[in-house]
Structure formats: C-alpha cells, structure tokens
Amino acid sequence: MAGVLYLLAILLTCSTAAAGEVTQGKAVVDGGATIASTDEHFVCATLDWWPSDQCNYGSCSWGDASILNLNLSNPVLINAVKAFSPLKLRLGGSLDDKVLYETGDFGLPCLPFVRNDSALFGYNDGCLPISRWDQLNKFFEEARVSVVFGLNALNGRVPMPDGSVGGPWNYTNAESLIRFTANKGYNILGWELGNELSGKGIRARIDVAQYAADTISLKKIVDQIYEGRSGKPLIIAPGGNFEVEWYSQFIDLTKRSSSLDVITHHMYILGPGVDEHLVEKILNPSRLDLPASVFRNLSVILRNAGSSPTAWVGEAGGAYNSGRNLVTNSFVSSFWYLDQLGMSANYDTKSYCRQSLIGGNYGLLNTTTFEPNPDYYSALLWHRLMGPKVLATDFIGTKKIRAYTHCARDSNGITLILLNLDLIETTYVQVSIKSAEFTKETREEYHLTAKDGDLHSQTVLLNGKALNVDSYGQIPALEPLEVDGSQPIKVDPVSVVFAHLPYVHAPACI
C-alpha cells in the first residue's frame, strides 16, 4: 500500500512538473546504535577582534562588530543569542594573539588596535579594557552564553631563524585575566591557547614541543586558580589548520600530563572569499565531500592515541578572508554549513563554531542591522531539533541529496535533515528505518527555501513564510508543517528539509 501511495505522489507531481524534474530516493537510517555523539550544545559561533578598518579585497565588512565595540545592548543581538539558551560563543581570531588585558599590574595605557601594515596581522597590539570585559560578561549572563576565550599565545615570543616564533609563552598577563575572571565569578566554559599558530601557521607559527609546553603551563595556571571552585574551565588548543603530523605530536605531548581537554581545528572549505565560483562549489557534492578526510584523520589520531581530548571545529566560515557578500551571508550558504554540521557530527566532533556570530561577510547576523541571515535560522533549527546522538544514514538515489539523522532533541523519535543541491529536480524521499519500531503517524517538517527563489537572498522562507524579527527585536517562532507520515518527504530544488519523525522508536535513542 505504501508503494502505491508513493507512486501516486510522484504521478501527481509529474502532472505539474516537466519530465525530468522529479526523482525518487530513499534515506536508510539505522536506529539500532549510534555512530557518534556531539556535545549537548553542538552549535557554536564566534566573535572576533577585527576593527572596522579591516578590509579584504577592497571590502571593509566588519563595521562595529568587534569584541571591543559591538553594541551589546542591541535587542536583536540579545534575543538572537538567547534563543539558543545557551549558545557557545568563542572569542578569538587572528588578533587574539596580540591582545593585552588591563588586569593585574598592567601599568600601561590600554590602547585600541591601530592599523600598521608592517606589523603582524596588520595591526599594532591592542588592549582589552577591564571595563569592557565586565560589560561582555554582563551580556554573556543576560544572553545565556557559554564562553570560550582565546588567549594571547604570542606574548613574549621572539622571531626565530627558521621563520617561527620561539621562546616560552609569557603567561603573566593572561594569568592575571584568568584570576580576575575567576575572582569575579564570571562563568567561562574554556580557555583556548592561541589562534592559527600550529603547523605551518598563518603568518606566525610555534614549534609543536613549545606549544605543548605552553599548554601544560596553561593547565597548571587554571588548576591553581580554580582549585576549590566549581566549574573549572576546559583547556583548549591549538585553534589552527589541521596537519596530521603536527596534531599527532601535539596530542602525544599533552597526553602525558592530561593537559588538554579539547583539540580545535579550523576549516574554510570553499577557499578565499574573492573566488567568484563559490556558489558552484557550495552546490558541488564532490567539493562538500573533501573535508571528510580531515574529520576522519583526526578521529583516528585520537582513537589510536587513547587520548581523552575531544575534537571541535573551532572556527569555520566557508570562505576565508571575511567571506563573500551575498554568498556566505545569503541563503545558498546554508548548504555547505548544514552539510558541515552533519558531516562533522558523524565523526564525533563535539562542537562546531561558525565564523562569525556577527561581522565580516559570513556572520549569522547582519553586521549593520543585526537581523538574522539565513544561516542563523539553519543553526537554530539544528540546535532545537538535532540531539547529540548521531545515527548512520545512507541515501540511495541522486548524489545531489545530502542526508543526516540524529535522535531528536528533547523529544521522541528521530530528526532527519535533507539538503537538495539540485537547481531543477524535486526529489521525493522515502525513509527506511532499520532496527527500530515505528508506525506511520504524523511527522513535522520544516522546509527552508530562498525568497523569490534567489540563492543570494538574505531572507529565508520557512514553509513558505518569510522569517523576520518583529518590531521588538523578537526572533520569529519556527513552526512546522504537520504531514502524513506515510507519504514520502518532498524536497524541492535547492531547499533544506528538517523532518522530525516522533513515531520512530529507535533503540539508539532510548
């Protein structure tokens, strides 16, 4: 009977669509056991230090989105972050290695970053005023943020003949910030040492043995300061681009003293933001498959090392150097982003930090208006619907469909996400559940499409209705369609579907 209904659905669709515009497929989900798991709160975003005069390819896209000048009282910002309750927020980026903190016996003028093209990263050292740190922590508490803070790992280093920077980390200034933070009772999820200084580095690099020694020093500082306190923060490093040999050595060197809780790596799978072919890359299944080797290799290293650290993607914006306007901040961006969330979770990645929450051309929020870009709603739906337990999912049919499944969050059943990369074809997807009991009752569907079919649109439609904040800055409700569970899932061209199947009783989800 189900097969008859499925064929009927296809025939009805074909009566209104040209031949060749409709395909069939099957998503086979194994509900018998999990293949991986994420943290309870997997979705993470970043705030950066870049001043408003930071420009890439002639585009100055950061505005007032820096950690130092972001308007923390903006109601849209507060409500957008609070909607996650909590959102993991990583404070970091290239300039975090050049920040000094106005704590302890600082004794110097606390100056902002000043443009200097001859200086590393194009700026003189900047300073975080203690008053701003207090303001930020007030915002974090109000918006219910879990904070990861990137520390100034270049402090005290000297240039070496081989092009690296050497000498031990001068942690005095960082230690004063950590102590101040702990004494104030500010809640920090983790302290991260450095940004993109591992391996070959980005403009600066640190030898792996020295980096491990500095991480061990950070661990000792945190242990001493937080002794007897609840909620000791995680030790996180190195926040760089993954290289097998360097990461293997780093894990081995820190394993001996159990000094590392989280190992982070960065990913920009689309290349530079100046590339005019980013849309084609985003919709190319072969391109989206490339990062799987990174996730696989890191998971193998951790498993073979018998090491306790977990893996995070600490920073990922699709295209580096601030992204590309009307691509990485538009509807089409959700395809690479959601695919990365699904793929990374399959390999036991515990958190995935999007560059950025706001700022550049890849923010979840518009840099000027604070209005959510389409990827914000993609992230929020993932956060609300996809639980930590990951299920094996195979898709049989066109290679233009990407499929991932998790046990549902805070609900019965499973949630399946389907991404249709095809510009023309609609695909009807049957869902086959292995090793689970189920009935065909009502399911909930969330269809995301671009306004007016424009992939560059910064407005996303949920089940045909535009998502916009109201006059009070409130995030709109995300309401599903109720659908007969016996019918296949219709996935329109270049659309995303989250499907919650509450009637699936999977042993893996108990």
Coordinates of C-alpha atoms in Angstrom, one line a residue:
M1 CA 0.0 0.0 0.0
A2 CA 2.8 2.4 0.9
G3 CA 4.4 1.8 -2.5
V4 CA 1.1 2.6 -4.2
L5 CA 0.8 5.9 -2.3
Y6 CA 4.4 6.8 -3.1
L7 CA 3.8 6.2 -6.8
L8 CA 0.6 8.3 -6.6
A9 CA 2.5 11.2 -5.1
I10 CA 5.1 11.0 -7.9
L11 CA 2.4 10.9 -10.6
L12 CA 0.5 13.9 -9.1
T13 CA 3.7 15.9 -9.1
C14 CA 4.6 14.9 -12.6
S15 CA 1.2 16.4 -13.8
T16 CA 2.5 19.9 -12.8
A17 CA 6.2 19.5 -13.5
A18 CA 8.1 18.9 -16.7
A19 CA 9.6 15.5 -17.3
G20 CA 13.0 15.0 -15.7
E21 CA 12.2 17.4 -12.9
V22 CA 11.2 14.8 -10.4
T23 CA 13.4 12.0 -8.9
Q24 CA 12.9 9.4 -6.2
G25 CA 15.3 8.5 -3.4
K26 CA 15.5 6.6 -0.1
A27 CA 17.1 7.5 3.2
V28 CA 18.0 4.4 5.1
V29 CA 18.5 5.2 8.8
D30 CA 20.0 2.6 11.3
G31 CA 18.2 3.2 14.6
G32 CA 20.0 0.3 16.3
A33 CA 23.1 2.1 17.6
T34 CA 24.7 5.5 17.5
I35 CA 27.8 6.0 15.3
A36 CA 28.9 9.2 17.2
S37 CA 27.8 11.8 19.6
T38 CA 28.1 15.6 19.9
D39 CA 28.1 17.8 23.0
E40 CA 24.6 18.6 24.3
H41 CA 25.1 22.1 22.8
F42 CA 26.8 21.5 19.5
V43 CA 26.2 24.8 17.7
C44 CA 28.8 27.4 18.4
A45 CA 29.6 30.8 17.0
T46 CA 32.5 33.3 17.2
L47 CA 33.2 36.9 18.0
D48 CA 36.3 38.4 16.5
W49 CA 38.6 41.3 17.3
W50 CA 38.8 42.9 13.8
P51 CA 38.4 46.7 13.9
S52 CA 36.1 48.4 11.4
D53 CA 39.1 49.3 9.1
Q54 CA 39.9 45.7 8.5
C55 CA 39.4 45.1 4.7
N56 CA 39.7 42.2 2.4
Y57 CA 39.8 42.5 -1.4
G58 CA 38.7 46.2 -1.1
S59 CA 35.7 45.3 1.0
C60 CA 35.6 46.6 4.6
S61 CA 32.9 44.3 6.1
W62 CA 33.4 44.3 9.8
G63 CA 31.8 47.5 10.9
D64 CA 31.3 47.8 14.6
A65 CA 31.3 44.0 15.2
S66 CA 34.5 43.7 17.2
I67 CA 34.6 42.3 20.7
L68 CA 35.8 45.8 21.7
N69 CA 33.0 47.8 20.1
L70 CA 29.9 45.6 19.4
N71 CA 26.7 47.1 20.7
L72 CA 25.9 44.6 23.4
S73 CA 22.6 46.2 24.3
N74 CA 21.0 45.7 20.8
P75 CA 17.7 43.8 21.5
V76 CA 18.0 41.7 18.3
L77 CA 21.5 40.6 19.3
I78 CA 20.4 39.7 22.8
N79 CA 17.3 37.8 21.6
A80 CA 19.1 36.1 18.8
V81 CA 21.7 34.7 21.2
K82 CA 19.2 34.0 23.9
A83 CA 17.1 31.8 21.5
F84 CA 19.8 29.1 21.8
S85 CA 19.9 29.1 25.7
P86 CA 22.8 28.6 25.7
L87 CA 24.9 29.4 22.7
K88 CA 28.6 28.5 22.8
L89 CA 30.5 31.7 21.9
R90 CA 34.2 31.6 21.1
L91 CA 36.0 34.9 21.4
G92 CA 39.0 34.8 19.2
G93 CA 40.6 35.3 15.8
S94 CA 43.9 36.4 14.4
L95 CA 44.3 39.4 16.7
D96 CA 43.7 37.4 19.9
D97 CA 47.4 36.7 20.0
K98 CA 48.1 40.4 20.0
V99 CA 45.6 41.4 22.7
L100 CA 46.8 42.6 26.2
Y101 CA 44.5 42.7 29.2
E102 CA 44.0 45.6 31.5
T103 CA 44.2 43.4 34.6
G104 CA 46.6 42.9 37.5
D105 CA 49.5 45.3 37.5
F106 CA 49.1 46.2 33.8
G107 CA 50.6 49.7 34.2
L108 CA 50.3 50.8 30.6
P109 CA 47.9 52.8 28.6
C110 CA 45.1 50.5 27.3
L111 CA 45.0 51.4 23.6
P112 CA 42.8 50.0 20.8
F113 CA 44.2 48.2 17.8
V114 CA 45.8 50.7 15.3
R115 CA 46.4 49.9 11.7
N116 CA 50.0 49.3 10.9
D117 CA 50.7 47.4 7.6
S118 CA 54.2 46.5 8.7
A119 CA 53.0 44.8 11.9
L120 CA 51.9 41.2 12.2
F121 CA 48.3 40.8 11.0
G122 CA 48.4 44.5 10.0
Y123 CA 47.8 46.0 13.4
N124 CA 49.8 47.1 16.5
D125 CA 49.0 45.4 19.7
G126 CA 45.6 46.3 21.2
C127 CA 44.2 46.1 24.7
L128 CA 41.0 44.8 26.3
P129 CA 39.9 47.3 28.9
I130 CA 38.7 45.8 32.2
S131 CA 35.5 47.8 32.0
R132 CA 34.8 46.2 28.6
W133 CA 35.4 42.7 30.0
D134 CA 32.9 43.5 32.7
Q135 CA 30.4 44.6 30.1
L136 CA 30.9 41.5 28.0
N137 CA 30.3 39.2 30.9
K138 CA 27.1 41.1 31.8
F139 CA 26.0 40.4 28.3
F140 CA 27.0 36.7 28.5
E141 CA 25.0 36.3 31.6
E142 CA 21.9 38.0 30.2
A143 CA 22.0 36.2 26.9
R144 CA 22.9 32.9 28.5
V145 CA 26.2 32.3 26.7
S146 CA 28.8 29.6 27.3
V147 CA 32.1 31.4 26.7
V148 CA 35.4 30.2 25.2
F149 CA 38.1 32.8 25.3
G150 CA 41.2 32.8 23.1
L151 CA 44.4 33.8 25.0
N152 CA 47.4 35.8 23.7
A153 CA 49.7 33.0 22.9
L154 CA 52.3 35.2 21.1
N155 CA 53.0 37.2 24.2
G156 CA 56.7 37.1 25.0
R157 CA 57.8 35.3 21.8
V158 CA 60.8 36.2 19.7
P159 CA 61.4 35.6 15.9
M160 CA 63.5 32.5 15.1
P161 CA 65.8 32.0 12.1
D162 CA 63.5 29.3 10.6
G163 CA 60.6 31.8 10.5
S164 CA 58.8 30.6 13.5
V165 CA 58.4 32.4 16.8
G166 CA 60.3 30.9 19.7
G167 CA 60.7 31.1 23.4
P168 CA 58.1 30.2 26.1
W169 CA 54.8 32.0 26.3
N170 CA 54.8 34.9 28.7
Y171 CA 51.6 34.0 30.5
T172 CA 51.7 36.7 33.2
N173 CA 49.2 38.9 31.6
A174 CA 46.9 36.0 30.7
E175 CA 47.1 34.6 34.2
S176 CA 46.0 38.0 35.6
L177 CA 42.9 37.9 33.3
I178 CA 42.1 34.4 34.3
R179 CA 42.5 35.2 38.0
F180 CA 40.4 38.3 37.7
T181 CA 37.7 36.4 35.9
A182 CA 37.6 33.6 38.4
N183 CA 37.5 36.1 41.4
K184 CA 34.6 37.9 39.8
G185 CA 32.7 34.7 39.4
Y186 CA 32.4 35.0 35.7
N187 CA 31.4 31.7 34.0
I188 CA 34.0 30.6 31.4
L189 CA 33.5 27.3 29.6
G190 CA 37.1 27.2 28.3
W191 CA 40.4 29.0 27.9
E192 CA 41.9 28.5 24.4
L193 CA 45.6 29.0 23.8
G194 CA 46.3 30.9 20.5
N195 CA 44.8 31.1 17.1
E196 CA 46.3 29.6 13.9
L197 CA 49.8 29.2 15.2
S198 CA 50.1 25.5 14.8
G199 CA 51.8 23.6 11.9
K200 CA 52.7 25.9 9.1
G201 CA 50.7 28.7 10.8
I202 CA 49.0 31.7 9.4
R203 CA 51.7 34.4 9.3
A204 CA 53.2 33.0 12.6
R205 CA 53.9 29.6 13.9
I206 CA 55.1 27.9 17.1
D207 CA 57.1 24.7 17.3
V208 CA 55.0 21.8 18.5
A209 CA 57.1 21.0 21.5
Q210 CA 57.0 24.6 22.7
Y211 CA 53.2 24.7 22.1
A212 CA 52.7 21.6 24.1
A213 CA 54.8 23.0 27.0
D214 CA 52.8 26.2 26.9
T215 CA 49.5 24.3 27.0
I216 CA 50.8 22.4 30.1
S217 CA 51.6 25.8 31.7
L218 CA 48.0 27.0 31.0
K219 CA 46.7 23.8 32.6
K220 CA 48.7 24.4 35.7
I221 CA 47.5 28.0 35.9
V222 CA 43.9 27.1 35.6
D223 CA 44.2 24.2 38.1
Q224 CA 45.8 26.6 40.6
I225 CA 43.4 29.5 40.2
Y226 CA 40.2 27.3 40.1
E227 CA 41.2 25.0 42.9
G228 CA 38.3 24.6 45.2
R229 CA 35.9 26.4 42.8
S230 CA 33.1 24.7 40.9
G231 CA 33.0 24.6 37.1
K232 CA 36.7 24.5 36.2
P233 CA 37.1 25.7 32.6
L234 CA 38.3 23.4 29.8
I235 CA 41.8 23.7 28.4
I236 CA 41.5 24.2 24.6
A237 CA 44.1 24.3 21.8
P238 CA 45.6 24.9 19.2
G239 CA 42.9 26.5 17.1
G240 CA 44.8 26.0 13.8
N241 CA 44.6 24.3 10.4
F242 CA 44.8 20.5 10.7
E243 CA 48.1 18.9 9.8
V244 CA 48.4 15.2 10.6
E245 CA 52.0 15.1 11.9
W246 CA 51.8 18.3 14.0
Y247 CA 48.5 17.4 15.6
S248 CA 49.7 13.8 16.3
Q249 CA 52.7 15.1 18.1
F250 CA 50.8 17.7 20.0
I251 CA 48.2 15.2 21.2
D252 CA 51.0 12.8 22.3
L253 CA 53.0 15.5 24.1
T254 CA 50.0 16.9 26.1
K255 CA 48.6 13.4 26.8
R256 CA 51.3 12.6 29.2
S257 CA 50.2 15.3 31.6
S258 CA 46.4 15.2 30.7
S259 CA 46.7 18.9 30.0
L260 CA 44.3 19.1 27.0
D261 CA 40.5 18.8 27.1
V262 CA 39.6 19.9 23.6
I263 CA 41.6 20.0 20.4
T264 CA 40.4 22.6 17.9
H265 CA 40.9 23.0 14.2
H266 CA 39.7 25.5 11.7
M267 CA 38.1 24.9 8.3
Y268 CA 37.4 27.1 5.3
I269 CA 36.3 24.5 2.8
L270 CA 35.4 27.0 -0.1
G271 CA 38.8 28.8 -0.3
P272 CA 39.2 32.6 -0.5
G273 CA 36.2 34.9 -0.3
V274 CA 37.4 36.6 -3.5
D275 CA 36.6 33.5 -5.5
E276 CA 33.7 34.2 -8.0
H277 CA 32.7 30.5 -8.2
L278 CA 31.7 29.9 -4.5
V279 CA 28.1 29.1 -5.4
E280 CA 29.2 26.3 -7.7
K281 CA 31.5 24.9 -5.0
I282 CA 28.7 25.0 -2.4
L283 CA 26.4 23.1 -4.7
N284 CA 29.0 20.5 -5.7
P285 CA 28.7 17.2 -3.8
S286 CA 32.4 16.3 -4.6
R287 CA 33.6 19.6 -3.1
L288 CA 31.5 19.1 0.0
D289 CA 33.0 15.6 0.5
L290 CA 36.5 16.9 0.7
P291 CA 36.6 17.7 4.5
A292 CA 35.6 14.2 5.4
S293 CA 39.3 13.2 5.3
V294 CA 40.2 15.8 8.0
F295 CA 37.4 14.6 10.3
R296 CA 38.4 11.0 9.7
N297 CA 42.1 11.5 10.2
L298 CA 41.7 13.5 13.5
S299 CA 39.2 10.9 14.9
V300 CA 41.7 8.1 14.0
I301 CA 44.6 10.0 15.7
L302 CA 42.5 10.5 18.9
R303 CA 41.4 6.9 18.9
N304 CA 44.9 5.5 18.3
A305 CA 46.4 7.7 21.0
G306 CA 43.9 6.6 23.5
S307 CA 43.7 10.2 24.3
S308 CA 41.0 12.0 26.3
P309 CA 40.7 15.3 24.3
T310 CA 37.6 15.7 22.2
A311 CA 37.5 17.4 18.8
W312 CA 35.9 20.7 18.0
V313 CA 35.8 22.8 14.8
G314 CA 36.9 26.0 16.5
E315 CA 36.3 28.3 13.5
A316 CA 34.6 27.8 10.1
G317 CA 33.2 30.5 7.8
G318 CA 33.1 28.7 4.5
A319 CA 35.3 31.2 2.7
Y320 CA 38.3 32.8 4.4
N321 CA 39.3 36.5 4.5
S322 CA 35.8 37.6 5.7
G323 CA 33.8 35.5 3.2
R324 CA 31.9 37.0 0.2
N325 CA 28.9 39.3 0.4
L326 CA 25.6 37.8 -0.9
V327 CA 27.1 34.3 -0.8
T328 CA 28.4 33.4 2.7
N329 CA 25.7 35.6 4.3
S330 CA 22.9 34.5 2.0
F331 CA 20.6 31.6 1.6
V332 CA 23.0 29.5 -0.5
S333 CA 25.5 29.4 2.4
S334 CA 23.2 27.1 4.4
F335 CA 24.1 24.1 2.1
W336 CA 27.8 24.0 3.0
Y337 CA 27.1 25.0 6.6
L338 CA 24.4 22.4 7.4
D339 CA 26.4 19.7 5.5
Q340 CA 29.4 20.5 7.6
L341 CA 27.4 20.3 10.8
G342 CA 26.1 16.9 9.7
M343 CA 29.4 15.5 8.4
S344 CA 31.5 16.7 11.4
A345 CA 28.9 15.2 13.9
N346 CA 29.3 11.9 12.0
Y347 CA 32.9 11.8 13.0
D348 CA 32.3 12.6 16.7
T349 CA 33.1 16.3 16.6
K350 CA 31.6 17.7 19.8
S351 CA 31.1 21.4 18.8
Y352 CA 31.2 23.4 15.6
C353 CA 32.0 27.1 15.8
R354 CA 30.7 29.3 13.0
Q355 CA 32.8 32.3 12.0
S356 CA 31.1 34.5 12.8
L357 CA 28.1 35.4 15.0
I358 CA 28.3 38.9 13.6
G359 CA 31.0 40.6 11.4
G360 CA 32.6 40.1 8.1
N361 CA 30.5 38.7 5.2
Y362 CA 29.9 35.4 6.9
G363 CA 28.0 36.5 10.0
L364 CA 24.9 34.7 11.3
L365 CA 23.6 38.2 11.9
N366 CA 23.7 41.2 9.6
T367 CA 26.7 43.4 10.7
T368 CA 24.7 46.6 10.4
T369 CA 21.1 45.8 11.3
F370 CA 21.7 42.7 13.5
E371 CA 18.9 41.0 11.5
P372 CA 19.5 37.2 11.2
N373 CA 20.9 36.0 8.0
P374 CA 19.5 32.6 6.6
D375 CA 22.3 30.6 8.3
Y376 CA 21.1 31.8 11.7
Y377 CA 17.8 30.0 11.2
S378 CA 19.5 26.9 9.9
A379 CA 21.7 26.9 13.0
L380 CA 18.7 27.5 15.3
L381 CA 16.7 24.7 13.8
W382 CA 19.7 22.3 14.1
H383 CA 20.1 23.3 17.7
R384 CA 16.4 22.7 18.5
L385 CA 15.8 19.6 16.5
M386 CA 19.0 17.6 16.3
G387 CA 20.0 15.8 19.5
P388 CA 23.5 14.7 20.5
K389 CA 23.2 11.1 19.3
V390 CA 24.1 10.5 15.7
L391 CA 22.6 7.7 13.5
A392 CA 24.1 6.2 10.4
T393 CA 22.2 7.4 7.3
D394 CA 22.6 6.2 3.7
F395 CA 20.9 7.9 0.8
I396 CA 20.1 5.8 -2.2
G397 CA 19.4 7.9 -5.3
T398 CA 20.8 11.2 -6.7
K399 CA 24.1 12.4 -5.4
K400 CA 22.6 15.9 -5.1
I401 CA 20.8 14.9 -1.9
R402 CA 22.7 15.1 1.4
A403 CA 21.1 13.3 4.4
Y404 CA 22.0 13.2 8.1
T405 CA 20.0 11.9 11.1
H406 CA 20.1 12.3 14.8
C407 CA 18.0 11.3 17.7
A408 CA 15.5 14.1 18.2
R409 CA 16.4 16.7 20.8
D410 CA 14.1 16.8 23.9
S411 CA 11.5 14.7 22.1
N412 CA 10.7 11.2 20.9
G413 CA 11.9 9.8 17.6
I414 CA 14.5 11.0 15.2
T415 CA 15.2 14.1 13.1
L416 CA 16.4 13.8 9.5
I417 CA 17.9 16.7 7.5
L418 CA 17.8 16.6 3.8
L419 CA 19.7 19.0 1.5
N420 CA 18.9 19.2 -2.2
L421 CA 21.7 20.7 -4.1
D422 CA 20.0 20.4 -7.4
L423 CA 18.8 23.5 -9.2
I424 CA 16.0 21.8 -11.1
E425 CA 14.9 18.5 -9.7
T426 CA 12.5 17.8 -6.9
T427 CA 13.2 14.6 -5.0
Y428 CA 10.7 12.5 -3.1
V429 CA 12.4 10.7 -0.3
Q430 CA 11.2 7.5 1.3
V431 CA 12.5 6.9 4.8
S432 CA 13.5 3.4 5.7
I433 CA 14.3 2.7 9.4
K434 CA 16.4 -0.3 10.3
S435 CA 16.4 -1.9 13.8
A436 CA 13.6 0.3 15.1
E437 CA 9.8 0.1 15.6
F438 CA 7.6 2.7 14.1
T439 CA 4.1 3.5 12.8
K440 CA 3.3 5.9 10.1
E441 CA 1.8 8.7 12.1
T442 CA 2.1 12.5 11.7
R443 CA 5.6 14.0 11.3
E444 CA 6.8 17.5 11.5
E445 CA 8.5 19.2 8.5
Y446 CA 10.5 22.4 8.3
H447 CA 11.2 23.5 4.7
L448 CA 13.7 26.2 4.1
T449 CA 13.8 28.0 0.7
A450 CA 15.1 31.3 -0.6
K451 CA 12.8 34.3 -1.0
D452 CA 11.8 34.6 -4.7
G453 CA 14.0 31.6 -5.4
D454 CA 17.1 33.8 -5.2
L455 CA 20.0 31.9 -3.8
H456 CA 21.7 35.2 -2.9
S457 CA 18.7 36.3 -0.9
Q458 CA 19.3 37.2 2.7
T459 CA 15.7 36.3 3.6
V460 CA 14.8 32.7 4.1
L461 CA 11.3 31.2 3.9
L462 CA 10.2 28.6 6.4
N463 CA 7.3 26.6 4.9
G464 CA 6.7 29.4 2.5
K465 CA 6.7 32.2 5.1
A466 CA 9.5 34.8 5.4
L467 CA 11.3 34.8 8.7
N468 CA 11.8 38.3 10.1
V469 CA 12.2 39.7 13.6
D470 CA 9.4 41.8 14.8
S471 CA 9.4 45.5 15.9
Y472 CA 10.6 44.5 19.4
G473 CA 13.5 42.5 18.0
Q474 CA 11.9 39.2 18.8
I475 CA 13.0 36.1 16.9
P476 CA 10.1 34.6 15.0
A477 CA 8.5 31.3 16.0
L478 CA 9.7 28.3 13.9
E479 CA 6.5 26.4 13.3
P480 CA 6.5 23.0 11.4
L481 CA 4.1 21.6 8.9
E482 CA 2.1 18.5 10.1
V483 CA 2.5 15.9 7.4
D484 CA 1.1 12.4 6.9
G485 CA 3.9 10.1 7.9
S486 CA 3.0 7.5 5.2
Q487 CA 3.9 10.0 2.5
P488 CA 7.5 10.5 1.1
I489 CA 9.3 13.7 2.0
K490 CA 9.2 16.2 -0.8
V491 CA 12.5 18.1 -1.1
D492 CA 12.2 20.9 -3.6
P493 CA 15.2 22.1 -5.7
V494 CA 17.9 24.0 -3.7
S495 CA 16.0 23.6 -0.4
V496 CA 16.5 22.2 3.0
V497 CA 14.1 20.0 5.0
F498 CA 14.3 19.1 8.6
A499 CA 11.9 16.2 9.3
H500 CA 11.0 15.2 12.8
L501 CA 9.6 11.6 13.0
P502 CA 8.3 11.3 16.6
Y503 CA 6.8 7.9 15.9
V504 CA 10.2 6.1 15.4
H505 CA 11.2 4.2 18.4
A506 CA 14.9 3.6 17.9
P507 CA 16.9 1.6 20.4
A508 CA 19.8 4.0 19.9
C509 CA 17.6 6.9 21.1
I510 CA 16.5 5.4 24.4

